[in-house]
Amino acid sequence: MTGVDAARGVSTWSRVRPALRVGLALLWVAWAVVTWWSAPRAATIAEAQADAAAGRIVAHYWADSFAASANDTLWFAPPQVSTIYDGPAQMLVWRAGFGRVHYALVADIVTEPGPRGLVVVEPNPADPLRAALPAGQHGNPIPSVASVLALTIALVCFAVLIQGPAPKLGTRWFWFFLGLLPFGLGVLLWLRAERPWTEPEPPAPDKKTGQPKRYTGLTGLGLLIVGGIVISILVALLRSLPEWLVPSALS
């Protein structure tokens, strides 16, 4: 590559960088809005019956819980539902119009006090709901739009982190681990404070080598663990707010 080609490459990147930075920030905002909007919210059997009767259910799935997997640690992974045993499922997850997702706990057996103890209620109150659900719309009700947006952000940021100029405040491993923080908060910090998006002040020099002392991958891993715990506690506290504002299935 000649000096002219290198200069052209730098000039092109200097024009593209601000637009890419704003684009990634806007993609994150879009992801946050879509994730909040489509996060599964707790509902009742009566609400499920009303949606089914009105024809508002576009997809539904019988499960026992939201799946716990390795993907739960990735902020760009959508919630998953699964059935881990062969018996009747106890949770109905459905998507209504405009991408809203709800779930309701459905008891397999309903009992009530009788003259000689508890007796099973027949028919089960959930039987009309099962009969009203559209048979042709059984499938994963969790929309994939949010995960597509988040995965796009993650891939673009990873490519820039690897192929772009060396970070100044921390190593590439430091920012890689920080980028895994819940809700993409580490990505926002990287866009705000690090090269190539801005030119931060050089860190203090190391007393032994005299070279700028950058944060290492081990520091990033520690911040990821501590930050993940703190964010989880904050989310747990926020779940005392109304369900429409903070969905109980939001992770």
Short mmCIF file of C-alpha atoms in Angstrom, two decimals:
data_model
loop_
_atom_site.label_atom_id
_atom_site.label_comp_id
_atom_site.label_asym_id
_atom_site.label_seq_id
_atom_site.Cartn_x
_atom_site.Cartn_y
_atom_site.Cartn_z
CA MET A 1 0.00 0.00 0.00
CA THR A 2 1.40 3.41 -0.99
CA GLY A 3 1.32 6.49 1.16
CA VAL A 4 -1.48 7.91 -0.99
CA ASP A 5 -3.60 4.77 -0.47
CA ALA A 6 -2.99 4.88 3.26
CA ALA A 7 -3.98 8.55 3.39
CA ARG A 8 -7.17 7.79 1.47
CA GLY A 9 -7.97 4.97 3.87
CA VAL A 10 -7.52 7.26 6.87
CA SER A 11 -9.61 9.97 5.23
CA THR A 12 -12.41 7.51 4.43
CA TRP A 13 -12.43 6.13 7.98
CA SER A 14 -12.50 9.66 9.45
CA ARG A 15 -15.68 10.32 7.46
CA VAL A 16 -17.31 6.98 8.23
CA ARG A 17 -16.44 6.84 11.94
CA PRO A 18 -18.87 9.51 13.25
CA ALA A 19 -21.77 8.05 11.26
CA LEU A 20 -20.96 4.52 12.40
CA ARG A 21 -20.73 5.65 16.02
CA VAL A 22 -24.14 7.35 15.85
CA GLY A 23 -25.57 4.38 13.96
CA LEU A 24 -24.45 1.92 16.63
CA ALA A 25 -25.89 4.13 19.38
CA LEU A 26 -29.21 4.37 17.54
CA LEU A 27 -29.25 0.60 17.02
CA TRP A 28 -28.75 0.16 20.76
CA VAL A 29 -31.68 2.49 21.48
CA ALA A 30 -33.84 0.54 19.02
CA TRP A 31 -32.76 -2.74 20.65
CA ALA A 32 -33.59 -1.41 24.14
CA VAL A 33 -37.06 -0.26 23.07
CA VAL A 34 -37.89 -3.50 21.23
CA THR A 35 -36.55 -5.61 24.11
CA TRP A 36 -38.66 -3.73 26.66
CA TRP A 37 -41.75 -3.84 24.46
CA SER A 38 -41.59 -7.56 23.65
CA ALA A 39 -40.31 -8.85 27.01
CA PRO A 40 -42.72 -11.50 28.41
CA ARG A 41 -45.09 -10.03 30.97
CA ALA A 42 -47.08 -11.93 33.58
CA ALA A 43 -50.80 -12.22 32.89
CA THR A 44 -53.79 -14.30 34.01
CA ILE A 45 -55.73 -17.18 32.49
CA ALA A 46 -58.67 -14.81 32.05
CA GLU A 47 -56.53 -12.44 29.99
CA ALA A 48 -55.31 -15.35 27.87
CA GLN A 49 -58.90 -16.46 27.27
CA ALA A 50 -59.88 -12.92 26.31
CA ASP A 51 -57.02 -12.67 23.80
CA ALA A 52 -57.88 -16.10 22.35
CA ALA A 53 -61.58 -15.25 22.06
CA ALA A 54 -60.80 -11.96 20.33
CA GLY A 55 -58.36 -13.62 17.91
CA ARG A 56 -55.42 -11.55 19.13
CA ILE A 57 -53.06 -14.50 19.68
CA VAL A 58 -50.66 -14.89 16.77
CA ALA A 59 -48.32 -17.47 18.37
CA HIS A 60 -48.33 -19.52 21.56
CA TYR A 61 -46.28 -22.19 23.29
CA TRP A 62 -46.88 -24.48 26.26
CA ALA A 63 -43.83 -24.71 28.54
CA ASP A 64 -42.84 -25.19 32.14
CA SER A 65 -40.44 -22.26 32.50
CA PHE A 66 -38.16 -19.88 30.70
CA ALA A 67 -35.12 -21.88 29.71
CA ALA A 68 -31.91 -21.52 31.68
CA SER A 69 -28.91 -21.89 29.41
CA ALA A 70 -25.49 -20.47 28.70
CA ASN A 71 -27.13 -17.92 26.42
CA ASP A 72 -28.71 -16.26 29.46
CA THR A 73 -25.33 -14.62 30.15
CA LEU A 74 -25.33 -12.90 26.75
CA TRP A 75 -27.25 -9.64 26.65
CA PHE A 76 -28.03 -10.11 22.96
CA ALA A 77 -29.68 -13.53 23.47
CA PRO A 78 -33.52 -13.52 23.57
CA PRO A 79 -35.52 -15.27 26.33
CA GLN A 80 -36.14 -18.94 25.59
CA VAL A 81 -39.00 -21.20 26.64
CA SER A 82 -38.72 -24.95 26.98
CA THR A 83 -40.32 -28.07 28.39
CA ILE A 84 -37.90 -30.21 30.36
CA TYR A 85 -40.25 -33.06 31.15
CA ASP A 86 -42.90 -35.05 29.33
CA GLY A 87 -45.86 -34.15 31.50
CA PRO A 88 -48.37 -31.39 30.84
CA ALA A 89 -46.82 -27.95 30.67
CA GLN A 90 -47.71 -25.46 33.39
CA MET A 91 -47.05 -22.14 31.63
CA LEU A 92 -48.65 -20.67 28.54
CA VAL A 93 -46.60 -18.09 26.64
CA TRP A 94 -48.35 -16.20 23.86
CA ARG A 95 -47.77 -13.25 21.58
CA ALA A 96 -50.58 -10.87 20.84
CA GLY A 97 -50.69 -8.11 18.25
CA PHE A 98 -47.90 -5.52 17.94
CA GLY A 99 -45.32 -7.96 19.35
CA ARG A 100 -46.54 -8.01 22.97
CA VAL A 101 -45.66 -11.27 24.77
CA HIS A 102 -47.43 -12.55 27.88
CA TYR A 103 -47.30 -15.65 30.03
CA ALA A 104 -49.68 -17.20 32.53
CA LEU A 105 -49.25 -20.06 34.97
CA VAL A 106 -51.77 -22.83 34.39
CA ALA A 107 -52.32 -25.47 37.06
CA ASP A 108 -52.49 -29.08 35.82
CA ILE A 109 -54.78 -30.00 38.69
CA VAL A 110 -57.07 -27.55 40.50
CA THR A 111 -58.36 -28.48 43.95
CA GLU A 112 -60.83 -26.99 46.37
CA PRO A 113 -61.87 -27.79 49.95
CA GLY A 114 -64.43 -30.58 50.25
CA PRO A 115 -66.25 -32.33 53.11
CA ARG A 116 -63.39 -34.83 53.47
CA GLY A 117 -60.44 -32.71 52.36
CA LEU A 118 -59.32 -31.36 49.01
CA VAL A 119 -61.18 -32.51 45.91
CA VAL A 120 -60.16 -32.10 42.27
CA VAL A 121 -62.16 -29.52 40.33
CA GLU A 122 -63.65 -30.97 37.16
CA PRO A 123 -63.52 -29.75 34.50
CA ASN A 124 -60.22 -27.91 34.85
CA PRO A 125 -60.77 -24.13 34.55
CA ALA A 126 -58.00 -24.03 31.96
CA ASP A 127 -59.74 -26.50 29.62
CA PRO A 128 -61.73 -23.77 27.80
CA LEU A 129 -58.48 -21.87 27.26
CA ARG A 130 -56.77 -24.90 25.74
CA ALA A 131 -59.74 -25.42 23.43
CA ALA A 132 -59.82 -21.75 22.36
CA LEU A 133 -56.15 -21.52 21.36
CA PRO A 134 -55.62 -21.52 17.57
CA ALA A 135 -54.08 -24.85 16.62
CA GLY A 136 -52.23 -23.44 13.59
CA GLN A 137 -50.35 -20.81 15.58
CA HIS A 138 -48.35 -23.02 17.91
CA GLY A 139 -44.69 -22.03 17.97
CA ASN A 140 -42.08 -19.86 19.62
CA PRO A 141 -43.85 -16.61 20.57
CA ILE A 142 -40.66 -14.68 21.40
CA PRO A 143 -39.92 -12.22 18.54
CA SER A 144 -36.42 -12.33 17.10
CA VAL A 145 -36.16 -8.62 16.17
CA ALA A 146 -34.36 -7.64 19.38
CA SER A 147 -31.79 -10.42 19.11
CA VAL A 148 -31.09 -9.53 15.45
CA LEU A 149 -30.48 -5.88 16.38
CA ALA A 150 -28.24 -6.83 19.31
CA LEU A 151 -26.29 -9.38 17.30
CA THR A 152 -25.68 -6.78 14.60
CA ILE A 153 -24.32 -4.37 17.22
CA ALA A 154 -22.12 -7.07 18.76
CA LEU A 155 -20.64 -8.21 15.42
CA VAL A 156 -19.89 -4.69 14.18
CA CYS A 157 -18.30 -3.69 17.49
CA PHE A 158 -16.25 -6.89 17.60
CA ALA A 159 -14.96 -6.27 14.05
CA VAL A 160 -13.97 -2.68 14.87
CA LEU A 161 -12.34 -3.75 18.13
CA ILE A 162 -10.23 -6.37 16.35
CA GLN A 163 -9.43 -4.54 13.10
CA GLY A 164 -9.39 -0.95 14.37
CA PRO A 165 -6.59 0.94 16.10
CA ALA A 166 -5.35 -0.39 19.43
CA PRO A 167 -7.41 0.87 22.38
CA LYS A 168 -5.67 3.38 24.63
CA LEU A 169 -7.42 2.96 28.01
CA GLY A 170 -7.58 -0.83 28.05
CA THR A 171 -6.48 -3.81 26.00
CA ARG A 172 -8.74 -5.43 23.43
CA TRP A 173 -9.45 -8.24 25.92
CA PHE A 174 -10.50 -5.65 28.50
CA TRP A 175 -13.11 -4.17 26.18
CA PHE A 176 -14.19 -7.60 24.96
CA PHE A 177 -15.15 -8.67 28.47
CA LEU A 178 -16.69 -5.30 29.28
CA GLY A 179 -18.81 -5.58 26.14
CA LEU A 180 -20.54 -8.62 27.66
CA LEU A 181 -22.06 -6.57 30.49
CA PRO A 182 -25.86 -6.91 30.68
CA PHE A 183 -27.95 -4.65 28.46
CA GLY A 184 -24.93 -3.72 26.35
CA LEU A 185 -23.75 -1.12 28.86
CA GLY A 186 -20.11 -1.96 28.19
CA VAL A 187 -20.63 -1.28 24.49
CA LEU A 188 -22.00 2.19 25.30
CA LEU A 189 -18.98 2.89 27.51
CA TRP A 190 -16.64 1.81 24.72
CA LEU A 191 -18.42 4.07 22.22
CA ARG A 192 -18.18 6.95 24.67
CA ALA A 193 -14.63 6.72 25.98
CA GLU A 194 -12.29 4.68 23.77
CA ARG A 195 -10.53 4.69 20.45
CA PRO A 196 -11.36 4.75 17.57
CA TRP A 197 -14.45 6.76 18.53
CA THR A 198 -12.62 9.37 20.58
CA GLU A 199 -9.05 10.13 21.63
CA PRO A 200 -8.89 9.73 25.41
CA GLU A 201 -6.20 11.08 27.66
CA PRO A 202 -3.32 8.58 27.91
CA PRO A 203 -3.34 6.56 31.15
CA ALA A 204 -0.70 7.11 33.79
CA PRO A 205 2.64 5.46 32.97
CA ASP A 206 3.68 2.28 34.70
CA LYS A 207 6.25 2.94 37.41
CA LYS A 208 8.45 0.03 36.29
CA THR A 209 8.32 0.22 32.50
CA GLY A 210 7.39 3.86 31.96
CA GLN A 211 4.80 2.76 29.39
CA PRO A 212 1.12 3.78 29.65
CA LYS A 213 -0.62 1.34 31.97
CA ARG A 214 -3.75 0.04 30.27
CA TYR A 215 -6.51 -2.00 31.89
CA THR A 216 -5.95 -5.70 31.19
CA GLY A 217 -8.28 -8.50 30.21
CA LEU A 218 -8.20 -9.79 33.78
CA THR A 219 -9.48 -6.41 34.98
CA GLY A 220 -12.22 -6.52 32.37
CA LEU A 221 -13.24 -10.01 33.48
CA GLY A 222 -13.42 -8.85 37.11
CA LEU A 223 -15.51 -5.84 36.17
CA LEU A 224 -17.79 -8.10 34.14
CA ILE A 225 -18.42 -10.35 37.15
CA VAL A 226 -18.88 -7.51 39.65
CA GLY A 227 -20.91 -5.40 37.23
CA GLY A 228 -23.13 -8.34 36.35
CA ILE A 229 -23.90 -8.93 40.02
CA VAL A 230 -24.65 -5.26 40.69
CA ILE A 231 -26.90 -4.96 37.63
CA SER A 232 -28.75 -8.16 38.60
CA ILE A 233 -29.43 -6.73 42.06
CA LEU A 234 -30.69 -3.47 40.58
CA VAL A 235 -33.00 -5.34 38.18
CA ALA A 236 -34.34 -7.44 41.08
CA LEU A 237 -35.10 -4.25 43.01
CA LEU A 238 -36.82 -2.68 40.00
CA ARG A 239 -39.13 -5.69 39.70
CA SER A 240 -41.14 -4.24 42.57
CA LEU A 241 -42.42 -1.72 40.02
CA PRO A 242 -45.55 -2.43 37.94
CA GLU A 243 -45.33 -5.33 35.49
CA TRP A 244 -46.05 -3.12 32.48
CA LEU A 245 -43.02 -0.96 33.34
CA VAL A 246 -40.51 -3.65 34.40
CA PRO A 247 -41.41 -7.08 32.94
CA SER A 248 -40.77 -9.92 35.38
CA ALA A 249 -39.09 -11.99 32.66
CA LEU A 250 -36.62 -9.25 31.80
CA SER A 251 -33.06 -10.42 32.42
#
